[in-house]
Short mmCIF file of C-alpha atoms in Angstrom, two decimals:
data_model
loop_
_atom_site.label_atom_id
_atom_site.label_comp_id
_atom_site.label_asym_id
_atom_site.label_seq_id
_atom_site.Cartn_x
_atom_site.Cartn_y
_atom_site.Cartn_z
CA UNK R 1 -192.32 -45.70 58.14
CA UNK R 2 -193.79 -43.67 61.00
CA UNK R 3 -191.99 -42.35 64.04
CA UNK R 4 -193.39 -40.57 67.06
CA UNK R 5 -192.17 -36.98 67.36
CA UNK R 6 -191.69 -36.31 71.05
CA UNK R 7 -189.84 -33.65 72.97
CA UNK R 8 -187.18 -34.74 75.40
CA UNK R 9 -188.77 -33.04 78.38
CA UNK R 10 -190.47 -36.17 79.71
CA UNK R 11 -187.25 -38.16 79.95
CA UNK R 12 -185.94 -38.75 83.49
CA UNK R 13 -182.25 -38.30 84.15
CA UNK R 14 -181.83 -41.95 85.13
CA UNK R 15 -182.82 -43.00 81.60
CA UNK R 16 -180.31 -40.85 79.75
CA UNK R 17 -177.81 -43.69 79.36
CA UNK R 18 -180.21 -45.50 77.03
CA UNK R 19 -180.44 -44.03 73.49
CA UNK R 20 -184.03 -45.23 73.19
CA UNK R 21 -185.07 -43.06 76.11
CA UNK R 22 -182.91 -40.00 75.70
CA UNK R 23 -183.85 -37.07 73.44
CA UNK R 24 -182.71 -37.55 69.86
CA UNK R 25 -180.52 -34.87 68.25
CA UNK R 26 -182.17 -35.56 64.88
CA UNK R 27 -185.06 -33.56 63.35
CA UNK R 28 -188.51 -34.42 64.72
CA UNK R 29 -186.88 -36.71 67.30
CA UNK R 30 -186.19 -39.33 64.61
CA UNK R 31 -184.38 -42.31 66.17
CA UNK R 32 -180.58 -42.31 66.16
CA UNK R 33 -180.32 -45.88 64.92
CA UNK R 34 -176.53 -45.76 64.82
CA UNK R 35 -176.48 -45.45 68.61
CA UNK R 36 -178.95 -48.26 69.37
CA UNK R 37 -177.87 -51.84 70.02
CA UNK R 38 -180.11 -54.85 70.66
CA UNK R 39 -179.31 -54.94 74.37
CA UNK R 40 -180.85 -51.45 74.75
CA UNK R 41 -184.39 -52.55 73.94
CA UNK R 42 -185.54 -54.60 76.91
CA UNK R 43 -184.28 -52.17 79.59
CA UNK R 44 -185.89 -49.35 77.62
CA UNK R 45 -189.22 -51.19 77.53
CA UNK R 46 -189.04 -51.89 81.25
CA UNK R 47 -188.31 -48.26 82.11
CA UNK R 48 -190.93 -46.93 79.69
CA UNK R 49 -193.56 -49.27 81.13
CA UNK R 50 -192.62 -48.17 84.65
CA UNK R 51 -192.97 -44.52 83.64
CA UNK R 52 -196.37 -45.07 82.03
CA UNK R 53 -197.73 -46.95 85.04
CA UNK R 54 -196.51 -44.14 87.30
CA UNK R 55 -198.29 -41.60 85.08
CA UNK R 56 -201.47 -43.68 85.14
CA UNK R 57 -201.31 -43.98 88.92
CA UNK R 58 -201.06 -40.19 89.15
CA UNK R 59 -204.23 -39.83 87.08
CA UNK R 60 -206.16 -42.46 89.03
CA UNK R 61 -205.08 -41.12 92.42
CA UNK R 62 -205.73 -37.47 91.61
CA UNK R 63 -207.66 -35.98 94.54
CA UNK R 64 -209.34 -33.39 92.32
CA UNK R 65 -212.74 -34.15 90.75
CA UNK R 66 -212.36 -35.81 87.34
CA UNK R 67 -212.40 -33.47 84.36
CA UNK R 68 -211.79 -33.91 80.67
CA UNK R 69 -208.37 -32.29 81.04
CA UNK R 70 -207.08 -34.04 84.17
CA UNK R 71 -208.31 -37.46 83.08
CA UNK R 72 -208.86 -37.82 79.33
CA UNK R 73 -206.14 -35.45 78.16
CA UNK R 74 -203.86 -36.80 80.88
CA UNK R 75 -204.40 -40.29 79.45
CA UNK R 76 -203.60 -38.93 75.99
CA UNK R 77 -200.29 -37.59 77.25
CA UNK R 78 -199.35 -40.67 79.28
CA UNK R 79 -196.92 -43.26 77.94
CA UNK R 80 -195.07 -41.20 75.34
CA UNK R 81 -191.78 -42.90 76.15
CA UNK R 82 -193.37 -46.33 75.68
CA UNK R 83 -194.89 -45.26 72.36
CA UNK R 84 -191.45 -44.20 71.19
CA UNK R 85 -189.71 -47.41 72.27
CA UNK R 86 -192.45 -49.55 70.69
CA UNK R 87 -192.32 -47.59 67.42
CA UNK R 88 -188.55 -47.98 67.14
CA UNK R 89 -188.35 -51.62 68.24
CA UNK R 90 -191.16 -52.94 66.04
CA UNK R 91 -189.96 -50.99 63.00
CA UNK R 92 -186.53 -52.59 63.31
CA UNK R 93 -188.00 -55.97 64.23
CA UNK R 94 -190.17 -56.00 61.12
CA UNK R 95 -187.27 -55.01 58.87
CA UNK R 96 -184.40 -57.11 60.19
CA UNK R 97 -185.45 -58.97 63.32
CA UNK R 98 -183.41 -61.96 64.46
CA UNK R 99 -183.67 -64.59 67.20
CA UNK R 100 -182.42 -62.12 69.83
CA UNK R 101 -185.17 -59.65 68.94
CA UNK R 102 -187.74 -62.45 68.88
CA UNK R 103 -186.77 -63.27 72.48
CA UNK R 104 -187.18 -59.60 73.42
CA UNK R 105 -190.57 -59.47 71.71
CA UNK R 106 -191.72 -62.51 73.68
CA UNK R 107 -190.53 -61.02 76.97
CA UNK R 108 -191.83 -57.48 76.51
CA UNK R 109 -195.16 -58.67 75.07
CA UNK R 110 -195.88 -60.33 78.40
CA UNK R 111 -194.84 -57.22 80.33
CA UNK R 112 -196.84 -54.91 78.09
CA UNK R 113 -199.93 -57.12 78.39
CA UNK R 114 -199.59 -57.12 82.16
CA UNK R 115 -199.23 -53.33 82.18
CA UNK R 116 -202.30 -52.92 79.97
CA UNK R 117 -204.25 -55.14 82.35
CA UNK R 118 -203.21 -52.89 85.22
CA UNK R 119 -204.43 -49.83 83.33
CA UNK R 120 -207.72 -51.02 81.87
CA UNK R 121 -208.74 -52.95 84.99
CA UNK R 122 -207.88 -50.08 87.35
CA UNK R 123 -211.17 -49.43 89.16
CA UNK R 124 -210.30 -45.93 90.36
CA UNK R 125 -209.20 -44.86 86.88
CA UNK R 126 -212.31 -46.28 85.24
CA UNK R 127 -214.46 -44.66 87.91
CA UNK R 128 -213.10 -41.24 86.95
CA UNK R 129 -213.58 -41.97 83.27
CA UNK R 130 -217.13 -43.23 83.76
CA UNK R 131 -218.08 -40.15 85.81
CA UNK R 132 -216.98 -37.88 82.95
CA UNK R 133 -218.67 -40.08 80.36
CA UNK R 134 -222.01 -40.12 82.18
CA UNK R 135 -222.19 -36.33 82.33
CA UNK R 136 -220.69 -35.71 78.88
CA UNK R 137 -223.85 -33.97 77.63
CA UNK R 138 -223.34 -31.19 80.17
CA UNK R 139 -219.62 -30.60 79.61
CA UNK R 140 -219.85 -28.46 76.49
CA UNK R 141 -217.31 -30.63 74.64
CA UNK R 142 -216.80 -30.11 70.94
CA UNK R 143 -217.36 -32.99 68.53
CA UNK R 144 -213.73 -34.12 68.54
CA UNK R 145 -213.39 -34.10 72.32
CA UNK R 146 -216.70 -35.90 72.76
CA UNK R 147 -215.65 -38.60 70.32
CA UNK R 148 -212.32 -39.04 72.12
CA UNK R 149 -214.17 -39.49 75.40
CA UNK R 150 -216.45 -42.10 73.82
CA UNK R 151 -213.48 -44.00 72.42
CA UNK R 152 -211.72 -44.12 75.78
CA UNK R 153 -214.88 -45.29 77.52
CA UNK R 154 -215.53 -48.04 74.97
CA UNK R 155 -211.88 -49.12 75.04
CA UNK R 156 -212.03 -49.57 78.81
CA UNK R 157 -215.35 -51.42 78.71
CA UNK R 158 -214.17 -53.72 75.93
CA UNK R 159 -210.94 -54.31 77.87
CA UNK R 160 -212.78 -55.67 80.90
CA UNK R 161 -213.33 -52.62 83.11
CA UNK R 162 -216.91 -53.63 83.98
CA UNK R 163 -216.20 -57.31 84.65
CA UNK R 164 -216.64 -58.87 88.06
CA UNK R 165 -213.56 -59.35 90.23
CA UNK R 166 -213.44 -63.07 89.40
CA UNK R 167 -213.83 -62.45 85.69
CA UNK R 168 -211.11 -59.79 85.77
CA UNK R 169 -208.69 -62.41 87.09
CA UNK R 170 -209.62 -64.73 84.22
CA UNK R 171 -209.45 -61.85 81.74
CA UNK R 172 -205.93 -60.91 82.91
CA UNK R 173 -204.77 -64.48 82.35
CA UNK R 174 -206.37 -64.59 78.90
CA UNK R 175 -204.65 -61.36 77.84
CA UNK R 176 -201.25 -62.63 78.94
CA UNK R 177 -201.84 -65.96 77.18
CA UNK R 178 -202.87 -64.10 74.02
CA UNK R 179 -199.73 -61.96 74.15
CA UNK R 180 -197.63 -65.12 74.38
CA UNK R 181 -199.48 -66.73 71.47
CA UNK R 182 -199.03 -63.61 69.36
CA UNK R 183 -195.27 -63.72 69.99
CA UNK R 184 -195.19 -67.40 69.09
CA UNK R 185 -197.13 -66.69 65.91
CA UNK R 186 -194.81 -63.85 64.92
CA UNK R 187 -191.76 -66.05 65.43
CA UNK R 188 -193.34 -68.92 63.49
CA UNK R 189 -194.36 -66.67 60.60
CA UNK R 190 -190.90 -65.10 60.39
CA UNK R 191 -189.26 -68.51 60.43
CA UNK R 192 -191.72 -69.90 57.88
CA UNK R 193 -191.17 -66.93 55.56
CA UNK R 194 -187.42 -67.43 55.64
CA UNK R 195 -187.66 -71.20 55.19
CA UNK R 196 -190.16 -70.79 52.35
CA UNK R 197 -187.81 -68.84 50.09
CA UNK R 198 -187.74 -70.18 46.54
CA UNK R 199 -184.37 -71.72 45.61
CA UNK R 200 -183.67 -72.82 42.03
CA UNK R 201 -180.58 -74.32 40.42
CA UNK R 202 -180.60 -72.51 37.11
CA UNK R 203 -181.17 -68.92 36.00
CA UNK R 204 -183.35 -70.39 33.25
CA UNK R 205 -186.03 -71.03 35.90
CA UNK R 206 -186.10 -67.28 36.52
CA UNK R 207 -186.81 -66.26 32.93
CA UNK R 208 -188.78 -63.03 32.91
CA UNK R 209 -186.80 -61.39 35.70
CA UNK R 210 -184.27 -58.71 34.84
CA UNK R 211 -180.55 -59.42 34.85
CA UNK R 212 -180.24 -57.34 38.00
CA UNK R 213 -182.95 -59.32 39.75
CA UNK R 214 -181.30 -62.60 38.79
CA UNK R 215 -177.93 -61.33 40.06
CA UNK R 216 -179.60 -60.36 43.31
CA UNK R 217 -181.13 -63.84 43.59
CA UNK R 218 -177.65 -65.33 43.17
CA UNK R 219 -176.23 -63.04 45.86
CA UNK R 220 -179.03 -63.93 48.26
CA UNK R 221 -178.49 -67.65 47.69
CA UNK R 222 -174.77 -67.25 48.38
CA UNK R 223 -175.54 -65.34 51.57
CA UNK R 224 -177.64 -68.32 52.71
CA UNK R 225 -174.88 -70.82 51.96
CA UNK R 226 -176.32 -71.86 48.58
CA UNK R 227 -173.55 -70.69 46.26
CA UNK R 228 -174.29 -71.37 42.61
CA UNK R 229 -178.05 -71.30 43.15
CA UNK R 230 -180.67 -68.55 43.04
CA UNK R 231 -182.97 -67.47 45.88
CA UNK R 232 -186.15 -65.39 45.86
CA UNK R 233 -187.20 -64.55 49.42
CA UNK R 234 -190.86 -64.47 50.39
CA UNK R 235 -192.39 -61.12 51.14
CA UNK R 236 -195.22 -60.66 53.63
CA UNK R 237 -197.96 -61.00 51.06
CA UNK R 238 -199.71 -63.96 49.45
CA UNK R 239 -198.99 -62.80 45.89
CA UNK R 240 -195.24 -62.42 45.46
CA UNK R 241 -194.11 -59.54 43.17
CA UNK R 242 -191.95 -61.85 41.03
CA UNK R 243 -195.03 -63.81 39.95
CA UNK R 244 -195.95 -61.01 37.56
CA UNK R 245 -192.69 -61.34 35.64
CA UNK R 246 -191.70 -65.03 35.82
CA UNK R 247 -192.53 -66.92 32.63
CA UNK R 248 -191.81 -70.50 33.74
CA UNK R 249 -195.08 -72.04 34.95
CA UNK R 250 -193.48 -74.50 37.38
CA UNK R 251 -191.41 -71.74 38.96
CA UNK R 252 -194.48 -69.57 39.42
CA UNK R 253 -196.39 -72.50 40.90
CA UNK R 254 -193.60 -73.32 43.35
CA UNK R 255 -193.22 -69.69 44.43
CA UNK R 256 -196.98 -69.31 44.90
CA UNK R 257 -197.22 -72.56 46.86
CA UNK R 258 -194.27 -71.64 49.05
CA UNK R 259 -196.00 -68.35 49.80
CA UNK R 260 -199.52 -69.52 50.63
CA UNK R 261 -198.36 -72.66 52.47
CA UNK R 262 -195.39 -71.08 54.25
CA UNK R 263 -196.69 -71.80 57.76
CA UNK R 264 -198.56 -75.03 56.94
CA UNK R 265 -195.67 -77.43 56.32
CA UNK R 266 -195.84 -79.53 59.47
CA UNK R 267 -192.50 -78.25 60.76
CA UNK R 268 -191.50 -76.14 63.76
CA UNK R 269 -192.82 -73.04 61.95
CA UNK R 270 -196.31 -74.42 61.38
CA UNK R 271 -198.67 -71.83 62.88
CA UNK R 272 -202.00 -73.66 62.62
CA UNK R 273 -202.04 -74.96 66.19
CA UNK R 274 -201.13 -71.51 67.51
CA UNK R 275 -203.99 -69.94 65.55
CA UNK R 276 -206.45 -72.54 66.84
#
């Protein structure tokens, strides 16, 4: 699990009521999860996006000639608050996301895609970047700095910076559509993984698992309203860990099938149309 270590100096006073945007009292700015509630996320995303776009505008509108420091390094420093909010939200979402967080993901994915469009398709910003890139051989940059410059330039080009005005409009729409499809896919995969859990009636079907693992399967079944049964949840891999220990062939087959076909069952969680 990775968190972004950031000082609190970039945080504006107006954001201090949101624990996702205020400086953390914990070492290395680790998130204070005990102070964060679901309703904090979307306002935090909105404020962090606003801050990043303001920082980007400052870089693009800088009246000084573009330099590696006032453009490339400024881009490196921009958006720290958004990085932090994204790191915290998507860590929690991956671990214990629910329908409320899925709705937030759908909403903020659109807003983030729109913000990214505004950054990568910003003509003034790309003009500064391109000017630095074209004279990179004369700047005396070390290998690391030169590579960073190349990466930024390629990222902008591959994100539509050199497209025509008409194609940029189409590209913006495609990015927003893709963000929506990605959110739909995430929701479908999460739902399919939950629905694909293996449920058996007898502990005999789980021969090969330890007594503790079987007890856990019973507890998980009870938690899902299946008292008296046993549940093995799917993990986000094709090969489920329990397959290595289970000795009953039919149980292994069912668990494997549930895993590989989790989002291909013709139900509301079927992701094939989204992928297409």
